[in-house]
Coordinates of C-alpha atoms in Angstrom, one line a residue:
M33 CA 84.5 123.1 62.2
P34 CA 83.8 126.7 62.2
V35 CA 79.9 126.2 61.6
I36 CA 79.6 124.8 64.9
K37 CA 80.9 128.0 66.7
H38 CA 77.7 129.9 65.6
V39 CA 75.2 127.2 66.0
G40 CA 75.1 126.7 69.9
R41 CA 73.4 130.2 70.9
A42 CA 70.3 129.4 68.7
V43 CA 69.8 125.8 69.9
S44 CA 67.6 126.3 72.9
Q45 CA 65.3 128.9 71.1
L46 CA 65.1 126.7 68.2
L47 CA 64.3 123.5 69.7
Q48 CA 61.5 125.1 71.9
S49 CA 59.8 126.7 68.9
S50 CA 60.1 123.7 66.4
G51 CA 59.5 120.9 68.9
C52 CA 62.2 118.9 67.2
G53 CA 63.8 115.9 69.1
C54 CA 66.9 117.0 66.9
G55 CA 69.6 115.8 69.3
V56 CA 71.8 118.8 68.7
S57 CA 74.6 119.7 71.2
I58 CA 75.7 123.4 72.3
L59 CA 79.2 121.7 72.8
P60 CA 81.8 121.8 70.3
V61 CA 81.7 118.7 68.3
R62 CA 84.3 116.0 69.1
C63 CA 86.3 114.7 66.1
I64 CA 85.5 111.3 65.0
G65 CA 87.8 108.7 66.6
V66 CA 87.7 105.7 64.0
S67 CA 88.7 105.7 60.5
P68 CA 86.9 103.7 57.7
R69 CA 90.0 101.3 57.5
Q70 CA 89.5 100.6 61.3
V71 CA 85.8 99.5 60.9
A72 CA 86.0 96.4 59.4
S73 CA 88.9 95.0 61.6
D74 CA 87.4 96.2 64.9
A75 CA 83.7 95.5 64.0
S76 CA 83.8 91.6 65.1
F77 CA 85.6 92.4 68.2
H78 CA 83.0 94.9 69.6
S79 CA 79.8 93.7 68.1
V80 CA 77.1 91.6 69.8
S81 CA 74.9 90.3 66.9
F82 CA 71.4 90.0 66.8
A83 CA 71.6 86.3 66.4
E84 CA 73.2 86.1 69.8
T85 CA 70.5 87.5 71.5
D86 CA 66.9 86.8 72.5
H87 CA 65.8 90.6 71.2
P88 CA 67.6 93.2 69.7
R89 CA 69.1 95.9 72.0
V90 CA 67.6 99.3 70.5
L91 CA 68.8 102.9 70.9
I92 CA 66.6 105.6 69.3
T93 CA 68.2 109.0 68.9
G94 CA 66.4 112.2 68.6
G95 CA 63.3 110.3 70.6
L96 CA 61.5 113.2 71.6
G97 CA 60.2 114.3 68.1
Q98 CA 57.3 113.2 66.3
L99 CA 58.0 109.6 65.6
G100 CA 60.3 108.4 68.4
V101 CA 58.1 108.1 71.3
G102 CA 55.6 106.2 69.2
L103 CA 58.3 103.8 67.8
A104 CA 59.8 103.2 71.3
K105 CA 56.3 102.2 72.5
L106 CA 55.8 99.7 69.5
L107 CA 59.1 98.2 69.9
R108 CA 58.9 97.8 73.6
K109 CA 55.7 95.9 73.0
R110 CA 57.6 93.8 70.6
F111 CA 60.8 93.1 72.4
G112 CA 60.4 94.1 76.1
K113 CA 60.5 97.4 77.9
N114 CA 64.2 97.2 78.8
N115 CA 65.6 96.6 75.3
V116 CA 64.7 99.7 74.0
I117 CA 66.3 103.0 75.2
L118 CA 65.0 106.2 74.1
S119 CA 67.2 109.2 73.8
D120 CA 67.5 112.9 73.3
I121 CA 69.2 116.1 74.7
R122 CA 66.1 117.4 76.0
K123 CA 64.1 116.4 79.4
P124 CA 61.4 114.1 78.8
A125 CA 57.8 114.5 80.0
D126 CA 57.2 112.4 82.9
N127 CA 55.1 109.9 80.8
V128 CA 57.8 109.3 78.7
F129 CA 60.4 109.1 81.3
Y130 CA 58.5 106.6 83.3
S131 CA 57.6 104.4 80.4
G132 CA 61.1 102.8 79.8
P133 CA 64.6 103.5 79.7
F134 CA 65.5 107.1 78.7
I135 CA 69.2 108.2 78.5
Y136 CA 70.5 111.7 77.4
A137 CA 72.4 111.2 73.9
D138 CA 74.1 113.7 71.9
I139 CA 74.6 112.8 68.4
L140 CA 77.5 115.6 68.1
D141 CA 79.4 114.2 70.9
Y142 CA 80.9 111.0 69.3
K143 CA 82.6 109.5 72.6
N144 CA 79.3 110.0 74.3
L145 CA 77.3 108.2 71.7
R146 CA 80.0 105.4 71.4
E147 CA 79.9 104.8 75.1
I148 CA 76.2 104.3 75.1
V149 CA 76.3 101.8 72.1
V150 CA 78.9 100.0 74.0
N151 CA 77.8 100.1 77.9
N152 CA 74.2 99.0 76.5
R153 CA 75.0 96.6 74.2
I154 CA 73.1 98.0 71.3
T155 CA 72.4 96.2 68.1
W156 CA 69.7 98.2 66.4
L157 CA 69.9 102.0 66.2
F158 CA 67.3 104.1 64.9
H159 CA 68.6 107.6 64.0
Y160 CA 65.7 110.1 64.2
S161 CA 67.7 113.4 65.0
A162 CA 67.2 115.9 62.4
L163 CA 66.0 119.4 61.6
L164 CA 62.8 119.4 59.4
S165 CA 62.4 121.3 56.3
A166 CA 61.1 124.7 57.2
V167 CA 63.0 124.8 60.5
G168 CA 66.3 123.9 58.7
E169 CA 65.7 126.8 56.1
A170 CA 65.6 129.3 59.0
N171 CA 68.8 128.1 60.2
V172 CA 71.0 126.2 57.8
P173 CA 74.5 126.1 59.8
L174 CA 72.6 124.1 62.5
A175 CA 70.7 121.7 60.1
R176 CA 74.1 121.1 58.4
A177 CA 75.7 120.1 61.9
V178 CA 72.8 118.0 63.2
N179 CA 71.6 116.2 59.6
I180 CA 75.1 115.9 58.3
T181 CA 77.8 115.9 60.9
G182 CA 75.4 114.0 63.6
L183 CA 74.9 111.5 60.6
H184 CA 78.6 110.7 60.2
N185 CA 79.1 110.1 64.0
V186 CA 76.2 107.6 63.7
L187 CA 77.6 105.6 60.4
D188 CA 81.0 105.3 61.8
I189 CA 79.6 103.8 65.2
A190 CA 77.2 101.6 63.6
A191 CA 79.9 100.3 61.3
E192 CA 82.4 100.0 63.8
H193 CA 79.9 97.9 66.2
N194 CA 78.2 95.9 63.7
L195 CA 74.7 97.6 64.3
R196 CA 71.5 97.3 62.2
L197 CA 70.9 100.9 61.4
F198 CA 67.6 102.8 60.4
V199 CA 67.7 106.5 59.2
P200 CA 64.7 107.9 57.8
S201 CA 64.5 109.7 54.5
T202 CA 61.8 111.9 53.3
I203 CA 59.7 113.3 50.3
G204 CA 62.1 116.1 50.7
A205 CA 64.7 114.1 49.2
F206 CA 63.4 115.0 45.8
G207 CA 63.5 118.3 43.8
P208 CA 61.8 120.0 41.0
T209 CA 63.5 118.0 38.4
S210 CA 62.4 114.7 39.8
P211 CA 59.3 113.0 38.4
R212 CA 56.5 113.9 40.6
D213 CA 53.5 112.0 39.6
P214 CA 54.5 109.5 40.5
T215 CA 57.9 109.4 42.0
P216 CA 59.9 106.2 41.8
D217 CA 62.6 104.7 44.3
L218 CA 65.4 105.6 41.7
C219 CA 65.3 109.0 39.7
I220 CA 66.8 112.3 39.7
Q221 CA 67.3 113.6 43.1
R222 CA 68.1 117.4 43.2
P223 CA 66.5 118.9 46.4
R224 CA 66.3 122.5 47.3
T225 CA 66.5 122.7 50.8
I226 CA 69.1 121.7 53.4
Y227 CA 66.7 119.1 54.9
G228 CA 66.5 117.4 51.6
V229 CA 70.2 117.7 50.6
S230 CA 71.1 116.2 53.9
K231 CA 68.7 113.3 53.5
V232 CA 70.1 112.5 49.9
H233 CA 73.5 112.6 51.4
A234 CA 72.4 110.0 54.0
E235 CA 71.0 107.6 51.6
L236 CA 73.9 107.7 49.6
M237 CA 76.5 107.3 52.6
G238 CA 74.2 104.7 54.2
E239 CA 74.6 102.8 50.8
Y240 CA 78.1 103.2 50.5
Y241 CA 78.6 102.2 54.0
H242 CA 76.7 98.9 53.1
Y243 CA 78.9 98.0 49.9
R244 CA 82.1 99.1 51.5
Y245 CA 82.1 97.9 54.9
G246 CA 79.3 95.7 55.2
L247 CA 76.8 98.0 57.3
D248 CA 73.3 96.8 57.6
F249 CA 72.0 100.1 56.7
R250 CA 68.1 100.4 56.1
C251 CA 66.2 103.5 55.1
L252 CA 62.4 104.5 54.0
R253 CA 61.5 107.7 52.6
Y254 CA 58.6 108.9 54.5
P255 CA 55.9 110.9 53.2
G256 CA 54.1 113.6 55.4
I257 CA 53.4 112.0 58.6
I258 CA 50.1 112.7 60.5
S259 CA 49.7 111.9 64.1
A260 CA 47.3 113.0 67.0
D261 CA 49.7 112.9 70.0
S262 CA 52.3 115.5 68.9
Q263 CA 52.1 119.2 67.9
P264 CA 53.4 120.4 64.4
G265 CA 57.1 120.7 64.5
G266 CA 58.4 122.8 61.6
G267 CA 57.6 120.6 58.4
T268 CA 56.0 121.7 55.3
T269 CA 53.0 119.0 55.6
D270 CA 52.1 120.1 59.1
Y271 CA 49.1 121.9 58.1
A272 CA 47.5 118.1 57.9
V273 CA 48.1 117.8 61.6
Q274 CA 47.2 121.6 62.4
I275 CA 43.7 121.3 60.8
F276 CA 42.4 118.9 63.3
H277 CA 43.7 120.9 66.2
D278 CA 42.0 124.1 65.0
A279 CA 38.8 122.4 63.7
I280 CA 38.5 121.4 67.4
K281 CA 39.6 124.4 69.3
T282 CA 38.1 127.2 67.3
G283 CA 36.3 125.9 64.1
K284 CA 38.4 127.8 61.8
F285 CA 41.5 127.0 59.9
Q286 CA 44.1 128.9 57.8
C287 CA 46.2 126.7 55.6
N288 CA 49.8 127.9 54.5
L289 CA 49.7 125.8 51.2
K290 CA 47.5 126.4 48.3
P291 CA 44.2 124.3 48.3
D292 CA 45.3 122.2 45.3
T293 CA 48.7 121.3 46.7
R294 CA 48.9 117.5 46.4
L295 CA 51.5 115.5 48.4
P296 CA 51.7 111.9 49.8
M297 CA 50.7 111.4 53.5
M298 CA 50.6 108.6 55.8
Y299 CA 49.0 107.9 59.3
I300 CA 51.5 107.5 62.1
D301 CA 50.6 103.9 62.8
D302 CA 51.3 102.9 59.3
C303 CA 54.7 104.8 59.3
L304 CA 55.7 103.0 62.4
K305 CA 54.7 99.4 61.2
A306 CA 56.7 99.9 58.0
T307 CA 59.7 100.8 60.0
L308 CA 59.4 97.8 61.9
E309 CA 58.7 95.6 58.9
V310 CA 61.7 96.8 57.0
M311 CA 64.1 96.3 60.0
E312 CA 62.8 92.6 60.6
A313 CA 62.9 91.8 56.9
P314 CA 65.3 89.4 56.0
A315 CA 68.8 91.0 54.3
E316 CA 68.1 88.7 51.5
A317 CA 64.8 90.1 50.7
L318 CA 65.9 93.6 50.3
S319 CA 66.8 94.7 46.5
M320 CA 67.7 98.0 47.6
R321 CA 68.6 99.9 50.8
T322 CA 66.4 102.9 50.6
Y323 CA 62.6 102.4 49.9
N324 CA 59.5 104.7 49.3
I325 CA 56.6 104.0 51.2
S326 CA 53.1 105.5 50.8
A327 CA 49.6 105.3 51.8
M328 CA 47.5 108.2 50.4
S329 CA 47.9 111.6 48.6
F330 CA 45.7 114.3 49.0
T331 CA 45.4 118.1 48.5
P332 CA 44.5 120.9 51.6
E333 CA 41.0 121.1 50.1
E334 CA 40.3 117.6 49.9
L335 CA 41.4 117.2 53.4
A336 CA 39.5 120.0 54.7
Q337 CA 36.3 118.4 52.7
E338 CA 36.9 115.2 54.7
V339 CA 37.2 116.9 58.1
Q340 CA 34.1 118.8 57.2
K341 CA 32.2 115.7 57.1
H342 CA 32.6 115.5 60.8
I343 CA 32.7 119.3 61.7
P344 CA 30.5 120.8 58.7
E345 CA 30.9 124.3 60.3
L346 CA 34.7 124.4 59.9
E347 CA 35.7 127.5 58.3
V348 CA 39.1 127.2 56.1
T349 CA 40.8 130.0 54.4
Y350 CA 44.2 130.0 52.8
S351 CA 47.1 132.3 53.3
V352 CA 50.2 131.0 51.3
D353 CA 53.5 130.9 53.0
Q354 CA 55.7 131.2 50.0
V355 CA 58.4 129.4 51.5
R356 CA 56.8 126.4 52.4
Q357 CA 54.7 126.6 49.1
A358 CA 57.9 126.5 47.1
I359 CA 59.2 123.5 49.2
A360 CA 55.7 121.7 48.6
D361 CA 55.9 122.3 44.8
S362 CA 59.3 120.8 44.5
W363 CA 58.2 117.6 46.1
P364 CA 56.4 114.4 44.8
M365 CA 52.7 114.4 44.4
N366 CA 52.4 110.7 44.5
F367 CA 55.2 107.7 45.7
D368 CA 55.6 104.9 43.8
D369 CA 56.5 102.3 46.5
R370 CA 55.8 99.2 44.4
N371 CA 59.1 97.6 45.4
A372 CA 58.5 97.9 49.1
R373 CA 55.3 96.1 48.5
R374 CA 57.1 93.6 46.5
D375 CA 60.2 92.9 48.4
W376 CA 58.9 93.0 52.0
G377 CA 55.2 92.9 51.8
W378 CA 54.5 96.5 52.7
K379 CA 50.6 97.4 52.9
H380 CA 49.0 100.4 54.5
D381 CA 46.0 100.4 56.6
Y382 CA 44.9 103.8 56.6
D383 CA 43.2 105.9 53.8
L384 CA 41.9 109.4 54.0
P385 CA 38.6 108.6 55.5
E386 CA 40.2 106.2 58.3
L387 CA 42.7 108.8 58.9
V388 CA 40.0 111.5 59.7
T389 CA 38.1 109.5 61.7
T390 CA 41.0 108.1 63.8
M391 CA 42.5 111.7 64.4
F392 CA 39.2 113.0 65.6
S393 CA 38.8 110.3 68.1
F394 CA 42.3 110.5 69.6
L395 CA 42.0 114.3 69.9
G396 CA 38.5 114.0 71.6
A397 CA 36.3 115.9 69.3
D398 CA 33.1 113.8 70.1
S399 CA 31.4 116.9 71.6
R400 CA 31.8 119.1 68.9
I401 CA 31.1 116.6 66.0
A402 CA 27.9 115.6 68.2
Q403 CA 26.9 119.3 68.4
A404 CA 27.4 119.6 64.6
N405 CA 25.4 116.5 63.8

């Protein structure tokens, strides 16, 4: 795979700049050691089914990104601390390392990943390793290796060992020819970023493995995710996180998208809740393998106005990043998530006012807000 020869040198710098827990290796990729025909015959021998255990045994790849740590915390409360293993190729912070099991896992090293699944009797796998939209466009060969080759490794291991596999998708899986307002679960998908292309690939491969090999594949298309405990990591929707940090620190925010750019968004607690709910849903309740989920939809201008209710002196300016703007203009404005709400009871808790209040509460903006008031 010639693409891998050129990506190793860029890995360390890219990971440091993007904040992405992408789980990419600087080592050559080991060839996949199982053929599709072996999957069905070997699965029953190697697997430990969920029904045979009190709780699932969980592995989270790319766990040091925006969602992995929060998901591990939620799952450990539900299934027990030692039943949830967080993994990445980066060194975790002390608070993460001591909060529960952590292991080095390289998704591009098939043998290493397979050993982790076998040795830890994993039954559920959450595959979060990926390069995000803007970061992926800056290094397409690396994004192709992480987002596609890594996925293939995970799919084969999950099918071989009869795992329940969750792979997140994204609003970026749609393109400029998709219906944008609203965007249904099933429609034309022609994304124009390597991130989006790789996620469509993941959706289709997961569905194929489900129908061909019986893999219990589950996928949610996330909107833009907003959280207080992570820094922006190279995503097109990261302005909606940055505004809170800048409002508190400097009282000035420069947005890299146009003020009227409408995108679907979600607070991280809703995102993690939806992820757990779809994984726990009975298989017979699922009418499809990939669902849209949504909570709210807003523009940078609308978000800024809500933030200014808490910090009236916030100054907002716009300096449009043409790359990110072009990406945003090709994405949905609103998600149609009626199928998720019907099939497994999805219901969000946070709208825009609750989101803003919660973000300021977590980020410790009380002193600035009190002065403003």
